[in-house]
PDB file of C-alpha atoms in Angstrom:
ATOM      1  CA  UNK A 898    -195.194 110.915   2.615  1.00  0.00           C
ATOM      2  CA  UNK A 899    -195.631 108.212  -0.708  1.00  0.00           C
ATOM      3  CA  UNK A 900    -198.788 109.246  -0.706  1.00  0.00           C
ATOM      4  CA  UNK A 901    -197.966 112.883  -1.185  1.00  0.00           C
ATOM      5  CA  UNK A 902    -195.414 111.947  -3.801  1.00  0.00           C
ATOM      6  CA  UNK A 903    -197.688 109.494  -5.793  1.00  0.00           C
ATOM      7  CA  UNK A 904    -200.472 112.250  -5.806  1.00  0.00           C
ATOM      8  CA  UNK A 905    -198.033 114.996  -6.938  1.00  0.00           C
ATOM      9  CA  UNK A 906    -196.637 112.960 -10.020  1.00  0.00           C
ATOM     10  CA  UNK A 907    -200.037 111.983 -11.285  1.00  0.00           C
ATOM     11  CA  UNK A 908    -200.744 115.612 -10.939  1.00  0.00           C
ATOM     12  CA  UNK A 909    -197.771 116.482 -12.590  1.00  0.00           C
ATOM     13  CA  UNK A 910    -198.690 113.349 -15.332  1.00  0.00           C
ATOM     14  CA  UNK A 911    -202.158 114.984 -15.879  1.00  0.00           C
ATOM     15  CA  UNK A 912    -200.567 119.044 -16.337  1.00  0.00           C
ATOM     16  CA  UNK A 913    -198.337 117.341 -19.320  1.00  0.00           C
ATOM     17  CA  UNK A 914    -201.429 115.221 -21.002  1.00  0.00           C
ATOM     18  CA  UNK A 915    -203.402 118.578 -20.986  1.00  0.00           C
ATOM     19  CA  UNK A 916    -200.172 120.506 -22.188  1.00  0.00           C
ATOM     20  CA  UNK A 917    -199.595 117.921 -25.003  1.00  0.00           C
ATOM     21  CA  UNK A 918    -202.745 118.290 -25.685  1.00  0.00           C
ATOM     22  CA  UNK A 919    -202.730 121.597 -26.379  1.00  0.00           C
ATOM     23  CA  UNK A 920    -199.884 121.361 -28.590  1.00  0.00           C
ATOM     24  CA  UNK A 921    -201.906 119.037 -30.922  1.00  0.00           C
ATOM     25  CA  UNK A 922    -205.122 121.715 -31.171  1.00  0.00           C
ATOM     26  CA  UNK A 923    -202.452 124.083 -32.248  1.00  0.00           C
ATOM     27  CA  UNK A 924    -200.488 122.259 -34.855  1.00  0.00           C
ATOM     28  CA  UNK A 925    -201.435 123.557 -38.498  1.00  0.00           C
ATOM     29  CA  UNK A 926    -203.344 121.887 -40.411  1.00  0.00           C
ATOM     30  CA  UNK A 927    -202.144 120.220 -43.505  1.00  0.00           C
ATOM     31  CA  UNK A 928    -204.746 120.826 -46.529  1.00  0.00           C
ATOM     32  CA  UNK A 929    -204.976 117.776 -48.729  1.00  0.00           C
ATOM     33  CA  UNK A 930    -206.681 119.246 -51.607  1.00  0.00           C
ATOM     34  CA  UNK A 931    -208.854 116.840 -53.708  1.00  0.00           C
ATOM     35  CA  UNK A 932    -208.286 115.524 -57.073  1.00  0.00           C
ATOM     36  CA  UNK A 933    -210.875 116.372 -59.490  1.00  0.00           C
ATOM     37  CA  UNK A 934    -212.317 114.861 -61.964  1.00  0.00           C
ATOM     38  CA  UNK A 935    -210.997 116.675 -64.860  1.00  0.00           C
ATOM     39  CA  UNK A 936    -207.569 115.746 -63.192  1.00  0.00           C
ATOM     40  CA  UNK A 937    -204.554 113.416 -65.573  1.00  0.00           C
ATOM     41  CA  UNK A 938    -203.742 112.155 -61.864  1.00  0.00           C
ATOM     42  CA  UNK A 939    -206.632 110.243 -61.410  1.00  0.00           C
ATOM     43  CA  UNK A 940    -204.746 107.949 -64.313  1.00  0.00           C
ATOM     44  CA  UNK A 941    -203.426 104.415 -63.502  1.00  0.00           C
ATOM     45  CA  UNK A 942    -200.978 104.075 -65.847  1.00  0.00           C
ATOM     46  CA  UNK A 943    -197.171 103.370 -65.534  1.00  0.00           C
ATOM     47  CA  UNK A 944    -194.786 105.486 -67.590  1.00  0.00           C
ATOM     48  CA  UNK A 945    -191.171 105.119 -67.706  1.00  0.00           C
ATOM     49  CA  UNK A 946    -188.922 108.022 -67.640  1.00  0.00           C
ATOM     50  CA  UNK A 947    -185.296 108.145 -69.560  1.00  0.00           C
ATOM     51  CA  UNK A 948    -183.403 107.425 -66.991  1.00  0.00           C
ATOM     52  CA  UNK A 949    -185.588 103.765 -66.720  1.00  0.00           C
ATOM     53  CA  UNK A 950    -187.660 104.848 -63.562  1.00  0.00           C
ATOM     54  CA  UNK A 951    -191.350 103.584 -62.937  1.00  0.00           C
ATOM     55  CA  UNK A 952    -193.453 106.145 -62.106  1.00  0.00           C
ATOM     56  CA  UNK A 953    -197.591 106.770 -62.254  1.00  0.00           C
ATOM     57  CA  UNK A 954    -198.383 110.796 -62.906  1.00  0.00           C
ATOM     58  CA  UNK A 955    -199.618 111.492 -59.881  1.00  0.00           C
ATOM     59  CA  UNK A 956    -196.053 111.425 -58.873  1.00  0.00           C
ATOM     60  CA  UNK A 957    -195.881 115.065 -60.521  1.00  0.00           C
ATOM     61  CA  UNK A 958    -198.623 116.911 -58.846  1.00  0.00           C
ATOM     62  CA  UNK A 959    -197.488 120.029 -57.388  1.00  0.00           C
ATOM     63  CA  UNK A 960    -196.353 121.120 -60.464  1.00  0.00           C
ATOM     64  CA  UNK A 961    -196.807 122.842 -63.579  1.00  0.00           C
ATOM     65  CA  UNK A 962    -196.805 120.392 -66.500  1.00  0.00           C
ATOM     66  CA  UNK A 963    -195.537 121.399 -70.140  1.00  0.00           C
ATOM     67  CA  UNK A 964    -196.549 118.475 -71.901  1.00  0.00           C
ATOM     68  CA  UNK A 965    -195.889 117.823 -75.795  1.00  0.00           C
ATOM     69  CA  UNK A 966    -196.351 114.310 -77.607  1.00  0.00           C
ATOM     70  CA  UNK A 967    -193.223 113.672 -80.092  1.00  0.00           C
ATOM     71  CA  UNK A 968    -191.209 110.097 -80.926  1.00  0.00           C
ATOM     72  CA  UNK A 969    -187.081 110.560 -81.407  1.00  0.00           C
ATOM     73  CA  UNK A 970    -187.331 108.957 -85.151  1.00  0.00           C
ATOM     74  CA  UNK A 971    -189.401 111.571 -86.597  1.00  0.00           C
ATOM     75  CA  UNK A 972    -187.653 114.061 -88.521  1.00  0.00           C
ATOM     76  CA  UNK A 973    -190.178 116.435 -89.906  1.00  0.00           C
ATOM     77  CA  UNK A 974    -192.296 118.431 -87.213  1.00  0.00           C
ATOM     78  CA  UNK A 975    -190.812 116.612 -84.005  1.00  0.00           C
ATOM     79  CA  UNK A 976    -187.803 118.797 -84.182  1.00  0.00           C
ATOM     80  CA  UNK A 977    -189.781 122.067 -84.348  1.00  0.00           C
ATOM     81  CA  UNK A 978    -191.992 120.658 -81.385  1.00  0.00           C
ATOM     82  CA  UNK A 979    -188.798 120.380 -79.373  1.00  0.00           C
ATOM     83  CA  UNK A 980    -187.347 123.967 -80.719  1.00  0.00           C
ATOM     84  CA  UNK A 981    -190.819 125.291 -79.763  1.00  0.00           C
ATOM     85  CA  UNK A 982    -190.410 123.641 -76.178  1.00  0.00           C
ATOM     86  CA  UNK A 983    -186.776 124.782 -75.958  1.00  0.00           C
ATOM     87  CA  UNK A 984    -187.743 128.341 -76.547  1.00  0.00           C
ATOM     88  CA  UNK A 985    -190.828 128.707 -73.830  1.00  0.00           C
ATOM     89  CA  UNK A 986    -188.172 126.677 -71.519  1.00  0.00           C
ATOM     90  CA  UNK A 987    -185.590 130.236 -72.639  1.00  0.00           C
ATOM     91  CA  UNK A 988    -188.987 132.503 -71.349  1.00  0.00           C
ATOM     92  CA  UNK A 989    -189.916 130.990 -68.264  1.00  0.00           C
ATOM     93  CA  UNK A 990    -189.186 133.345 -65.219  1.00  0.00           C
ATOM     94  CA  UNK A 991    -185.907 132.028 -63.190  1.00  0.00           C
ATOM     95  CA  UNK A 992    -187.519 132.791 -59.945  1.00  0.00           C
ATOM     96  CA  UNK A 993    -190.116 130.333 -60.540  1.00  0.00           C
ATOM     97  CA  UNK A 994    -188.937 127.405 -63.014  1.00  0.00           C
ATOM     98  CA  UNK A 995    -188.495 125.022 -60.330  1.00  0.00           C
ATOM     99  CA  UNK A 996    -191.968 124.593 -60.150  1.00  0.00           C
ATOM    100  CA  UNK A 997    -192.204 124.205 -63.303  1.00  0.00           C
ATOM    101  CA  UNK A 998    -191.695 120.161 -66.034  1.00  0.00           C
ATOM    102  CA  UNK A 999    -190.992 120.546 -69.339  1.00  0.00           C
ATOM    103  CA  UNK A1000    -192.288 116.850 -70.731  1.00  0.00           C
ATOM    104  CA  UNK A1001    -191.890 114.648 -73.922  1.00  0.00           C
ATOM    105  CA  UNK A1002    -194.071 111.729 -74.473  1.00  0.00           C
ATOM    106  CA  UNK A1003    -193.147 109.191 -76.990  1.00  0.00           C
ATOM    107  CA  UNK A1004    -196.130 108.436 -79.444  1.00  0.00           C
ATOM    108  CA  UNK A1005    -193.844 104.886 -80.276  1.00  0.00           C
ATOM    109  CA  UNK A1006    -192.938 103.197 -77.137  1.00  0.00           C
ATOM    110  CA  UNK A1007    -191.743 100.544 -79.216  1.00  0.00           C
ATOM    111  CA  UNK A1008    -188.897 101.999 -80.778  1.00  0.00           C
ATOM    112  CA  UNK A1009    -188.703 104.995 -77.724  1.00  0.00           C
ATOM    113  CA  UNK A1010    -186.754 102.814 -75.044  1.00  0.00           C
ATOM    114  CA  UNK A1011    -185.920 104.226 -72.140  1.00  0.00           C
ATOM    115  CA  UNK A1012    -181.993 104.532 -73.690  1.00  0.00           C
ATOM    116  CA  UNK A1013    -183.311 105.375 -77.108  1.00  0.00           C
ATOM    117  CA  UNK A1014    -184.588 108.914 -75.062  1.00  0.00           C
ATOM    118  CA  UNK A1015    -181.907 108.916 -72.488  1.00  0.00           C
ATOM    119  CA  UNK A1016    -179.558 109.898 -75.522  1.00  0.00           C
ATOM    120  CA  UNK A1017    -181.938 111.506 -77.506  1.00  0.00           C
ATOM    121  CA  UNK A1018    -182.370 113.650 -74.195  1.00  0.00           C
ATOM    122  CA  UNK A1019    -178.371 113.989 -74.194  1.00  0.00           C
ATOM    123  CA  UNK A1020    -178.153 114.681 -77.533  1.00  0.00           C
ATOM    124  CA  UNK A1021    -180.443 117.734 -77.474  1.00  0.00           C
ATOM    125  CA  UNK A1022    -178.596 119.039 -74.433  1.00  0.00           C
ATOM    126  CA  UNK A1023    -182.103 117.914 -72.299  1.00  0.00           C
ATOM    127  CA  UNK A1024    -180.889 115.354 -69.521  1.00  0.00           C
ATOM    128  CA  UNK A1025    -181.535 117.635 -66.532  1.00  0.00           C
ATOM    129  CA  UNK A1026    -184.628 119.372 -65.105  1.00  0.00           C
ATOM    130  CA  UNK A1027    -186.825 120.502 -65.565  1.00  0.00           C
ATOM    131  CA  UNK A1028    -186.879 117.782 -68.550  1.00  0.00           C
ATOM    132  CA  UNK A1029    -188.831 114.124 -68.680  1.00  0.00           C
ATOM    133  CA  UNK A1030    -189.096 112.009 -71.443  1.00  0.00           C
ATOM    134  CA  UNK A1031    -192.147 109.653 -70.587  1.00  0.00           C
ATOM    135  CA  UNK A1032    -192.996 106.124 -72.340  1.00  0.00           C
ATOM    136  CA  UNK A1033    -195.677 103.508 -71.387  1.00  0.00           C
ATOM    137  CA  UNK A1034    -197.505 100.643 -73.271  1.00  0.00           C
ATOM    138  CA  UNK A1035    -199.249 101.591 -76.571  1.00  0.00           C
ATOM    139  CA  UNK A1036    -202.535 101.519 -74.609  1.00  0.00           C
ATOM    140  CA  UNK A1037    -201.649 103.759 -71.789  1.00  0.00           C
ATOM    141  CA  UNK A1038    -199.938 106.346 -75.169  1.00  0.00           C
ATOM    142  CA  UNK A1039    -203.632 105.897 -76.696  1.00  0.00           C
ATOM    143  CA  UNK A1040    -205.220 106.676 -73.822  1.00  0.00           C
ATOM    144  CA  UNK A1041    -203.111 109.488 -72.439  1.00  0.00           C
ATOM    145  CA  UNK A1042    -203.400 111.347 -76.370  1.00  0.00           C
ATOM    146  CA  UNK A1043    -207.030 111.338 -76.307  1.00  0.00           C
ATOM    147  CA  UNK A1044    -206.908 113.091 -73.148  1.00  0.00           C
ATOM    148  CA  UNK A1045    -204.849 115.986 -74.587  1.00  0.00           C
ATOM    149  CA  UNK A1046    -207.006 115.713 -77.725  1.00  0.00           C
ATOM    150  CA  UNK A1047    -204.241 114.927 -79.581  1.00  0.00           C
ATOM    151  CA  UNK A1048    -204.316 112.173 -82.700  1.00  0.00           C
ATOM    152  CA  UNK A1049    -201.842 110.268 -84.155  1.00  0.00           C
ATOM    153  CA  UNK A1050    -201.612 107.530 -86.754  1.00  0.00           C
ATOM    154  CA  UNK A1051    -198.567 105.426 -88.093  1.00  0.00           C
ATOM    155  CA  UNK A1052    -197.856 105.541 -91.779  1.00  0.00           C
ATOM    156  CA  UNK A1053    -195.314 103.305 -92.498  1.00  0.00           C
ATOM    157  CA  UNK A1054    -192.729 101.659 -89.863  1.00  0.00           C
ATOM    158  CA  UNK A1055    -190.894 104.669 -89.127  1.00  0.00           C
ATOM    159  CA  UNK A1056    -193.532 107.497 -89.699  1.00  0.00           C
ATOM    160  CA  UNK A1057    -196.187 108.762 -87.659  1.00  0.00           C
ATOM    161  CA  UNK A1058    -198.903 111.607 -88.602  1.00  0.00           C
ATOM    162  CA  UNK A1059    -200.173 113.652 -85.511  1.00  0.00           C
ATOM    163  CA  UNK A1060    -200.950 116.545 -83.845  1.00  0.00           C
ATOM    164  CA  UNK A1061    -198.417 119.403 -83.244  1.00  0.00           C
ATOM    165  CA  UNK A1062    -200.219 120.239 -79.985  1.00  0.00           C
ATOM    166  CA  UNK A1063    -198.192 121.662 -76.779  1.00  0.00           C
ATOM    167  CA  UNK A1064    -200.600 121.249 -73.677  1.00  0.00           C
ATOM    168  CA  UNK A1065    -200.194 123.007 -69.759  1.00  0.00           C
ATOM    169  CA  UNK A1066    -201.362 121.530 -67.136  1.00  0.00           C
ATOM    170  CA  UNK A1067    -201.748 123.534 -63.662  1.00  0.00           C
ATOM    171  CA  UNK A1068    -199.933 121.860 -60.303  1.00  0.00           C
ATOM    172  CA  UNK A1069    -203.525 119.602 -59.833  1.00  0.00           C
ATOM    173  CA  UNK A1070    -202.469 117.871 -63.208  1.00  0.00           C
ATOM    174  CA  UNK A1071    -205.978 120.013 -65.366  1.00  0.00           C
ATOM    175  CA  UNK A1072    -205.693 120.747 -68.496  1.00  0.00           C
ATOM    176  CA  UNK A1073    -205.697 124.633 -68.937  1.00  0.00           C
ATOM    177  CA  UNK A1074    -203.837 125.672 -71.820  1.00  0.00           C
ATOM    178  CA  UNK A1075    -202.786 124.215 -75.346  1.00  0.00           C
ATOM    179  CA  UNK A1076    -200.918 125.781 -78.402  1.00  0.00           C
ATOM    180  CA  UNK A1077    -201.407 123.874 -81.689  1.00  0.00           C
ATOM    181  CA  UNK A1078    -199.067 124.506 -84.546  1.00  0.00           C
ATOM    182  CA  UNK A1079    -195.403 124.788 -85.513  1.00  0.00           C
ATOM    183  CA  UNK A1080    -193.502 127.954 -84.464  1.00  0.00           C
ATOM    184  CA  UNK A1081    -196.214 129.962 -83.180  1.00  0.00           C
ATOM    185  CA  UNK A1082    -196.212 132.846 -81.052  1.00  0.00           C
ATOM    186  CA  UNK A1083    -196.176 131.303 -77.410  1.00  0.00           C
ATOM    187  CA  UNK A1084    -196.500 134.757 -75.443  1.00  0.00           C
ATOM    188  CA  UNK A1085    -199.781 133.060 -74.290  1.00  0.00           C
ATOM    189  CA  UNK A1086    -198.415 130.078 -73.502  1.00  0.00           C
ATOM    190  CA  UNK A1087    -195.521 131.269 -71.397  1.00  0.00           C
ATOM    191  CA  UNK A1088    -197.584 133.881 -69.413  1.00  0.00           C
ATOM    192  CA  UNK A1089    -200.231 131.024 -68.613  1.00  0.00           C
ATOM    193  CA  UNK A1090    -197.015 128.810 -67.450  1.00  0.00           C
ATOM    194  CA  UNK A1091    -195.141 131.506 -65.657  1.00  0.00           C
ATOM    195  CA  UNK A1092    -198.952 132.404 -63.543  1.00  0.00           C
ATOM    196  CA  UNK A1093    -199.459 129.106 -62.550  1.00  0.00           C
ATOM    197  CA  UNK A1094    -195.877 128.500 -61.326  1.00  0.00           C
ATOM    198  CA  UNK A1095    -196.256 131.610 -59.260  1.00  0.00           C
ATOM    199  CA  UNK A1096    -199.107 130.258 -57.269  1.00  0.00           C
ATOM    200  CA  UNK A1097    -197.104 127.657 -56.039  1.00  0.00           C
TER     201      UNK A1097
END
């Protein structure tokens, strides 16, 4: 009689293991997709975001980027950066802006402290998503504008010269879009956006 009941729970034992089993083989399977080469995730650095929170730039894969170089001092074409940034944020579609970042990097980390953009982000109505303001070290800001092909130069303490250059970035962080200039038509730029988004 223990026989009979040892050999009918390892048979019963063995049933489950194959079941379990079975259940593994049909469990989806998660796609990690690569990051290539032309990728701004594959990136070290450390940026700092308004509200004073470490994070590297991989941290915002999955989405798409809107990503325009500006510093909060400047008070020539910085403001029509952000107007031009304010008005594709207007045109994005509703159903799909949640996938999307609007973000501001600071060309002057030293002045742009994490509070100095925490109430220039306030001030501009711009503390709440999809917004980021971004700062690092001067070499990480160097590095980072090259990669958007974007130059810069300071001209006296205060004043910077540099490109007016609004770049889009699909969800695995390549480049695939830029608009250059001051108040130009961004129909392009918004439909690129607004595609990408919907893939996601």
């Amino acid at each position: 009689m223990k026989k009979s009941i040892i050999v009918f729970f390892m048979l019963l034992f063995t049933l489950q293991s194959c079941k379990d089993s079975k259940k593994e083989e049909n469990k989806p399977k998660v796609e990690t997709k690569e990051i290539t080469d032309l990728s701004i995730y594959n990136l070290p650095s450390q940026w700092t975001t308004q509200d004073g929170k470490n994070i590297e730039l991989k941290s915002l894969k999955g989405n798409v980027l809107v990503m325009v170089m500006i510093y909060t001092s400047c008070k020539a074409a910085c403001p029509r950066l952000v107007a031009d940034m304010r008005d594709i944020e207007k045109k994005l579609d509703q159903k799909t802006k949640k996938n999307v970042k609007l973000i501001l990097v600071s060309i002057d980390p030293k002045t742009d402290t994490p509070q100095k953009l925490k109430a220039f982000a306030i001030v501009n109505k711009m503390n709440q998503n999809p917004w980021i303001f971004l700062r690092s070290t001067e070499e990480n800001t160097r590095e980072f504008a090259a990669v958007l092909a974007i130059n810069y130069k300071q001209i006296s303490p205060m004043d910077f010269s540099h490109s007016n250059i609004i770049s889009v970035f699909n969800p695995d962080g390549e480049l695939i879009f830029q608009q250059e200039g001051l108040g130009v038509n961004n129909a392009e730029t918004v439909k690129t956006i607004n595609n990408e988004a919907q893939k996601i």
